[in-house]
mmCIF file of C-alpha atoms and ligand atoms in Angstrom:
data_model
loop_
_atom_site.group_PDB
_atom_site.id
_atom_site.type_symbol
_atom_site.label_atom_id
_atom_site.label_comp_id
_atom_site.label_asym_id
_atom_site.label_seq_id
_atom_site.Cartn_x
_atom_site.Cartn_y
_atom_site.Cartn_z
ATOM 1 C CA MET A 298 -1.907 17.028 -7.661
ATOM 2 C CA ILE A 299 -0.106 13.511 -8.087
ATOM 3 C CA THR A 300 -1.278 11.799 -11.286
ATOM 4 C CA MET A 301 -0.082 8.640 -13.070
ATOM 5 C CA ASP A 302 3.085 10.395 -14.588
ATOM 6 C CA ASP A 303 4.351 10.892 -11.113
ATOM 7 C CA ILE A 304 4.200 7.244 -10.568
ATOM 8 C CA ILE A 305 7.302 5.671 -11.130
ATOM 9 C CA ARG A 306 7.364 1.855 -12.920
ATOM 10 C CA GLU A 307 8.710 -1.425 -12.646
ATOM 11 C CA GLY A 308 12.491 -1.199 -13.360
ATOM 12 C CA HIS A 309 12.904 2.190 -11.678
ATOM 13 C CA PRO A 310 15.727 1.519 -9.047
ATOM 14 C CA THR A 311 14.001 3.614 -6.023
ATOM 15 C CA LEU A 312 11.329 0.718 -6.121
ATOM 16 C CA ARG A 313 13.919 -1.832 -5.163
ATOM 17 C CA LYS A 314 15.369 0.275 -1.946
ATOM 18 C CA ARG A 315 14.693 0.249 1.649
ATOM 19 C CA ALA A 316 13.220 3.802 2.295
ATOM 20 C CA LYS A 317 14.328 5.728 5.160
ATOM 21 C CA GLU A 318 12.533 6.077 8.337
ATOM 22 C CA LEU A 319 11.268 9.504 8.920
ATOM 23 C CA THR A 320 12.115 11.458 12.103
ATOM 24 C CA PHE A 321 9.540 13.912 14.077
ATOM 25 C CA PRO A 322 8.858 16.608 13.857
ATOM 26 C CA LEU A 323 8.311 15.998 9.808
ATOM 27 C CA SER A 324 9.260 18.721 7.554
ATOM 28 C CA ASP A 325 6.613 20.767 5.835
ATOM 29 C CA ASP A 326 7.551 18.919 2.801
ATOM 30 C CA ASP A 327 6.802 15.730 4.237
ATOM 31 C CA LYS A 328 3.292 16.707 5.386
ATOM 32 C CA LYS A 329 2.651 18.096 1.884
ATOM 33 C CA LEU A 330 3.598 14.974 0.344
ATOM 34 C CA ALA A 331 1.353 12.953 2.902
ATOM 35 C CA ALA A 332 -1.702 15.213 2.037
ATOM 36 C CA GLN A 333 -0.766 14.448 -1.694
ATOM 37 C CA LEU A 334 -0.390 10.746 -1.450
ATOM 38 C CA MET A 335 -3.849 10.515 0.182
ATOM 39 C CA GLU A 336 -5.567 13.200 -2.482
ATOM 40 C CA PHE A 337 -4.211 10.815 -5.008
ATOM 41 C CA LEU A 338 -6.301 7.802 -3.432
ATOM 42 C CA GLU A 339 -9.376 9.945 -3.145
ATOM 43 C CA ASN A 340 -9.447 11.123 -6.458
ATOM 44 C CA SER A 341 -8.675 7.759 -8.031
ATOM 45 C CA GLN A 342 -11.703 6.694 -6.247
ATOM 46 C CA ASP A 343 -13.806 9.385 -7.419
ATOM 47 C CA GLU A 344 -15.028 8.234 -10.938
ATOM 48 C CA GLU A 345 -15.290 11.567 -12.331
ATOM 49 C CA ILE A 346 -11.939 12.923 -11.268
ATOM 50 C CA ALA A 347 -10.257 9.539 -12.140
ATOM 51 C CA ALA A 348 -11.641 9.773 -15.712
ATOM 52 C CA LYS A 349 -10.875 13.477 -15.831
ATOM 53 C CA TYR A 350 -6.955 12.720 -15.018
ATOM 54 C CA LYS A 351 -6.776 9.274 -16.071
ATOM 55 C CA LEU A 352 -5.987 7.721 -12.717
ATOM 56 C CA ARG A 353 -5.938 4.253 -11.912
ATOM 57 C CA ALA A 354 -7.852 3.134 -9.084
ATOM 58 C CA GLY A 355 -5.931 2.750 -5.991
ATOM 59 C CA VAL A 356 -6.247 1.953 -2.343
ATOM 60 C CA GLY A 357 -2.594 2.564 -1.225
ATOM 61 C CA LEU A 358 0.093 4.632 -2.720
ATOM 62 C CA ALA A 359 3.693 4.602 -0.898
ATOM 63 C CA ALA A 360 5.987 7.468 -1.213
ATOM 64 C CA PRO A 361 8.641 5.510 -2.949
ATOM 65 C CA GLN A 362 6.042 5.218 -5.781
ATOM 66 C CA VAL A 363 6.618 8.829 -6.313
ATOM 67 C CA ASP A 364 10.345 8.570 -5.967
ATOM 68 C CA LYS A 365 10.239 9.671 -2.639
ATOM 69 C CA SER A 366 12.331 6.994 -0.678
ATOM 70 C CA ILE A 367 10.987 7.451 2.890
ATOM 71 C CA ARG A 368 8.875 5.181 5.028
ATOM 72 C CA MET A 369 5.512 6.809 4.581
ATOM 73 C CA THR A 370 2.413 5.573 2.752
ATOM 74 C CA ALA A 371 -1.180 6.542 2.466
ATOM 75 C CA VAL A 372 -4.187 3.455 2.547
ATOM 76 C CA LEU A 373 -7.640 4.229 1.815
ATOM 77 C CA VAL A 374 -9.648 1.251 1.756
ATOM 78 C CA PRO A 375 -13.326 2.069 1.227
ATOM 79 C CA ASP A 376 -16.527 -0.330 2.068
ATOM 80 C CA SER A 377 -18.992 -1.216 -0.713
ATOM 81 C CA ASP A 378 -20.693 2.183 -0.188
ATOM 82 C CA GLY A 379 -17.425 4.237 -0.690
ATOM 83 C CA ASN A 380 -17.038 4.973 3.035
ATOM 84 C CA PRO A 381 -13.611 4.746 4.345
ATOM 85 C CA VAL A 382 -13.022 1.250 6.295
ATOM 86 C CA PHE A 383 -9.287 2.207 6.994
ATOM 87 C CA LYS A 384 -7.946 5.881 5.940
ATOM 88 C CA HIS A 385 -4.495 6.608 7.090
ATOM 89 C CA VAL A 386 -1.319 8.182 6.344
ATOM 90 C CA LEU A 387 1.424 5.786 8.024
ATOM 91 C CA VAL A 388 4.764 6.746 9.139
ATOM 92 C CA ASN A 389 7.241 4.138 9.851
ATOM 93 C CA PRO A 390 4.979 1.504 9.878
ATOM 94 C CA LYS A 391 5.630 -2.025 11.283
ATOM 95 C CA ILE A 392 4.104 -5.367 11.452
ATOM 96 C CA ILE A 393 4.634 -6.004 15.139
ATOM 97 C CA SER A 394 3.008 -9.540 14.864
ATOM 98 C CA GLU A 395 1.336 -11.610 12.195
ATOM 99 C CA SER A 396 -0.815 -14.851 12.049
ATOM 100 C CA VAL A 397 0.562 -18.070 10.803
ATOM 101 C CA GLN A 398 -2.640 -18.244 8.731
ATOM 102 C CA LYS A 399 -2.060 -16.892 5.102
ATOM 103 C CA ALA A 400 -4.996 -14.799 3.169
ATOM 104 C CA ALA A 401 -4.829 -13.954 -0.664
ATOM 105 C CA LEU A 402 -6.863 -12.261 -2.931
ATOM 106 C CA ALA A 403 -8.654 -14.613 -5.211
ATOM 107 C CA GLU A 404 -8.240 -12.001 -8.167
ATOM 108 C CA GLY A 405 -4.471 -11.517 -7.392
ATOM 109 C CA GLU A 406 -2.572 -8.196 -7.049
ATOM 110 C CA GLY A 407 -2.149 -5.505 -9.054
ATOM 111 C CA CYS A 408 0.186 -2.370 -8.690
ATOM 112 C CA LEU A 409 0.302 1.347 -9.833
ATOM 113 C CA SER A 410 3.701 0.797 -10.631
ATOM 114 C CA VAL A 411 3.629 -2.056 -12.590
ATOM 115 C CA ASP A 412 2.006 -1.993 -16.027
ATOM 116 C CA ARG A 413 1.383 -5.639 -16.646
ATOM 117 C CA GLU A 414 -1.040 -8.305 -15.334
ATOM 118 C CA ILE A 415 0.806 -10.833 -13.556
ATOM 119 C CA PRO A 416 -1.597 -13.960 -12.547
ATOM 120 C CA GLY A 417 -1.070 -15.540 -9.201
ATOM 121 C CA TYR A 418 -2.097 -15.703 -5.583
ATOM 122 C CA VAL A 419 -0.061 -13.548 -3.231
ATOM 123 C CA PRO A 420 -0.091 -15.164 0.172
ATOM 124 C CA ARG A 421 0.235 -12.857 2.648
ATOM 125 C CA SER A 422 -0.574 -12.959 6.725
ATOM 126 C CA ASN A 423 -4.296 -12.978 6.990
ATOM 127 C CA ARG A 424 -3.925 -10.831 10.211
ATOM 128 C CA ILE A 425 -1.204 -8.442 11.545
ATOM 129 C CA LYS A 426 -0.669 -6.018 14.393
ATOM 130 C CA LEU A 427 0.247 -2.712 12.755
ATOM 131 C CA ARG A 428 2.179 -0.146 14.772
ATOM 132 C CA TRP A 429 2.495 3.401 12.939
ATOM 133 C CA PHE A 430 2.949 7.054 13.520
ATOM 134 C CA ASP A 431 0.664 9.767 12.404
ATOM 135 C CA LEU A 432 2.008 13.103 11.068
ATOM 136 C CA ASP A 433 2.378 14.472 14.637
ATOM 137 C CA GLY A 434 4.299 11.892 15.761
ATOM 138 C CA ASN A 435 1.596 9.994 17.866
ATOM 139 C CA GLU A 436 1.766 6.203 17.920
ATOM 140 C CA HIS A 437 -1.160 3.930 16.780
ATOM 141 C CA VAL A 438 -1.506 0.255 16.925
ATOM 142 C CA GLU A 439 -4.122 -1.842 15.496
ATOM 143 C CA ARG A 440 -4.928 -5.300 14.475
ATOM 144 C CA LEU A 441 -5.886 -5.755 11.040
ATOM 145 C CA LYS A 442 -7.245 -8.669 8.977
ATOM 146 C CA GLY A 443 -8.579 -9.907 5.369
ATOM 147 C CA TYR A 444 -8.467 -7.216 2.626
ATOM 148 C CA THR A 445 -7.094 -4.394 4.833
ATOM 149 C CA SER A 446 -4.432 -6.347 6.121
ATOM 150 C CA ILE A 447 -3.512 -7.337 2.377
ATOM 151 C CA VAL A 448 -3.398 -3.852 1.217
ATOM 152 C CA VAL A 449 -1.338 -2.564 4.143
ATOM 153 C CA GLN A 450 1.183 -5.295 3.384
ATOM 154 C CA HIS A 451 1.391 -4.194 0.123
ATOM 155 C CA GLU A 452 2.290 -0.946 0.733
ATOM 156 C CA ILE A 453 4.839 -1.628 3.519
ATOM 157 C CA ASP A 454 6.419 -3.992 0.883
ATOM 158 C CA HIS A 455 7.041 -1.065 -1.045
ATOM 159 C CA LEU A 456 8.932 0.600 1.694
ATOM 160 C CA ASN A 457 11.089 -2.442 1.583
ATOM 161 C CA GLY A 458 11.882 -2.476 -1.953
ATOM 162 C CA ILE A 459 9.547 -5.716 -2.560
ATOM 163 C CA LEU A 460 6.693 -5.653 -5.398
ATOM 164 C CA PHE A 461 3.578 -8.130 -5.170
ATOM 165 C CA PHE A 462 4.891 -10.427 -7.637
ATOM 166 C CA ASP A 463 8.007 -11.508 -5.920
ATOM 167 C CA HIS A 464 5.770 -13.209 -3.503
ATOM 168 C CA ILE A 465 4.073 -15.382 -6.557
ATOM 169 C CA GLY A 466 5.838 -18.753 -6.573
ATOM 170 C CA ASP A 467 6.772 -21.043 -9.571
ATOM 171 C CA ASN A 468 3.411 -22.245 -9.762
ATOM 172 C CA PRO A 469 1.143 -19.115 -9.515
ATOM 173 C CA PHE A 470 -1.808 -20.345 -7.917
ATOM 174 C CA ASP A 471 -0.046 -22.883 -5.360
ATOM 175 C CA VAL A 472 -0.289 -21.393 -1.923
ATOM 176 C CA PRO A 473 0.545 -22.854 1.435
ATOM 177 C CA GLU A 474 -2.236 -25.171 3.045
ATOM 178 C CA GLY A 475 -4.817 -23.301 4.962
ATOM 179 C CA THR A 476 -4.471 -20.098 3.025
ATOM 180 C CA LEU A 477 -7.672 -17.977 2.908
ATOM 181 C CA ILE A 478 -8.617 -16.840 -0.541
ATOM 182 C CA ILE A 479 -10.708 -13.661 -0.263
ATOM 183 C CA GLU A 480 -13.024 -13.031 -3.143
HETATM 184 O O1 K2U B 71 0.678 -0.148 -4.160
HETATM 185 C C1 K2U B 71 -0.083 0.250 -5.129
HETATM 186 O O2 K2U B 71 0.442 -0.072 -6.218
HETATM 187 C C2 K2U B 71 -1.499 0.340 -4.970
HETATM 188 C C3 K2U B 71 -2.347 -0.960 -5.206
HETATM 189 C C4 K2U B 71 -2.552 -1.708 -3.954
HETATM 190 C C5 K2U B 71 -2.956 -2.730 -3.984
HETATM 191 C C6 K2U B 71 -2.895 -3.756 -4.919
HETATM 192 C C7 K2U B 71 -3.703 -4.955 -4.982
HETATM 193 C C8 K2U B 71 -3.788 -5.701 -3.721
HETATM 194 C C9 K2U B 71 -3.570 -4.577 -2.532
HETATM 195 C C10 K2U B 71 -3.401 -3.510 -2.418
HETATM 196 C C11 K2U B 71 -3.643 -0.395 -6.031
HETATM 197 O O3 K2U B 71 -4.473 -0.143 -5.141
HETATM 198 S S1 K2U B 71 -4.048 -1.838 -7.173
HETATM 199 C C12 K2U B 71 -5.486 -1.156 -7.722
HETATM 200 C C13 K2U B 71 -6.516 -1.657 -7.071
HETATM 201 C C14 K2U B 71 -7.546 -0.778 -6.818
HETATM 202 C C15 K2U B 71 -8.622 -0.989 -5.922
HETATM 203 C C16 K2U B 71 -8.713 -2.305 -5.236
HETATM 204 C C17 K2U B 71 -7.619 -3.385 -5.428
HETATM 205 C C18 K2U B 71 -6.557 -2.971 -6.354
HETATM 206 NI NI1 NI B 72 2.081 -1.442 -5.129
#
């Protein structure tokens, strides 16, 4: 199972690389990694398991964060009852359109690969149209908005060597006009 020891941290060069596209059929190793990424998110959102293995809670984990520079990320966004709102391993994800309107989390963002608090709003597109492939190579297209859209954009950033604080301006709480602040 993936633990925090497997997650590389800020300063590791892999976090700043553009990850490579995957080709289908996926290798057994790629499929195993996909399962492990999602297993980490499930474990990290389970209070007992997270405490036992000292896991930081996560709603997304991208392959580059475990030093695999490939375009694959797991996303597990739960609702307030803990039921999955968006649960997918995204292969070769691509934002095919996005709203002009921005959104940012009121509490800012964190990152499993960044061991420090960096205050500030991270302006992202409030709505995106996302295309991705599942592990069998089937294409999916979905429109996402709000929190789920932000999580997916945070993860796709990891595939492009971008970290959340790259989006925080000189005035950390300045955002473009009309930005939706999500509590
Ligand atoms: O990619 C990662 O490091 C996982 C991040 C994803 C993320 C952080 C902030 C905003 C959007 C996505 C972790 O999930 S950070 C910890 C966390 C856990 C639950 C809810 C929000 C943030
Ligand atoms: Ni992150």
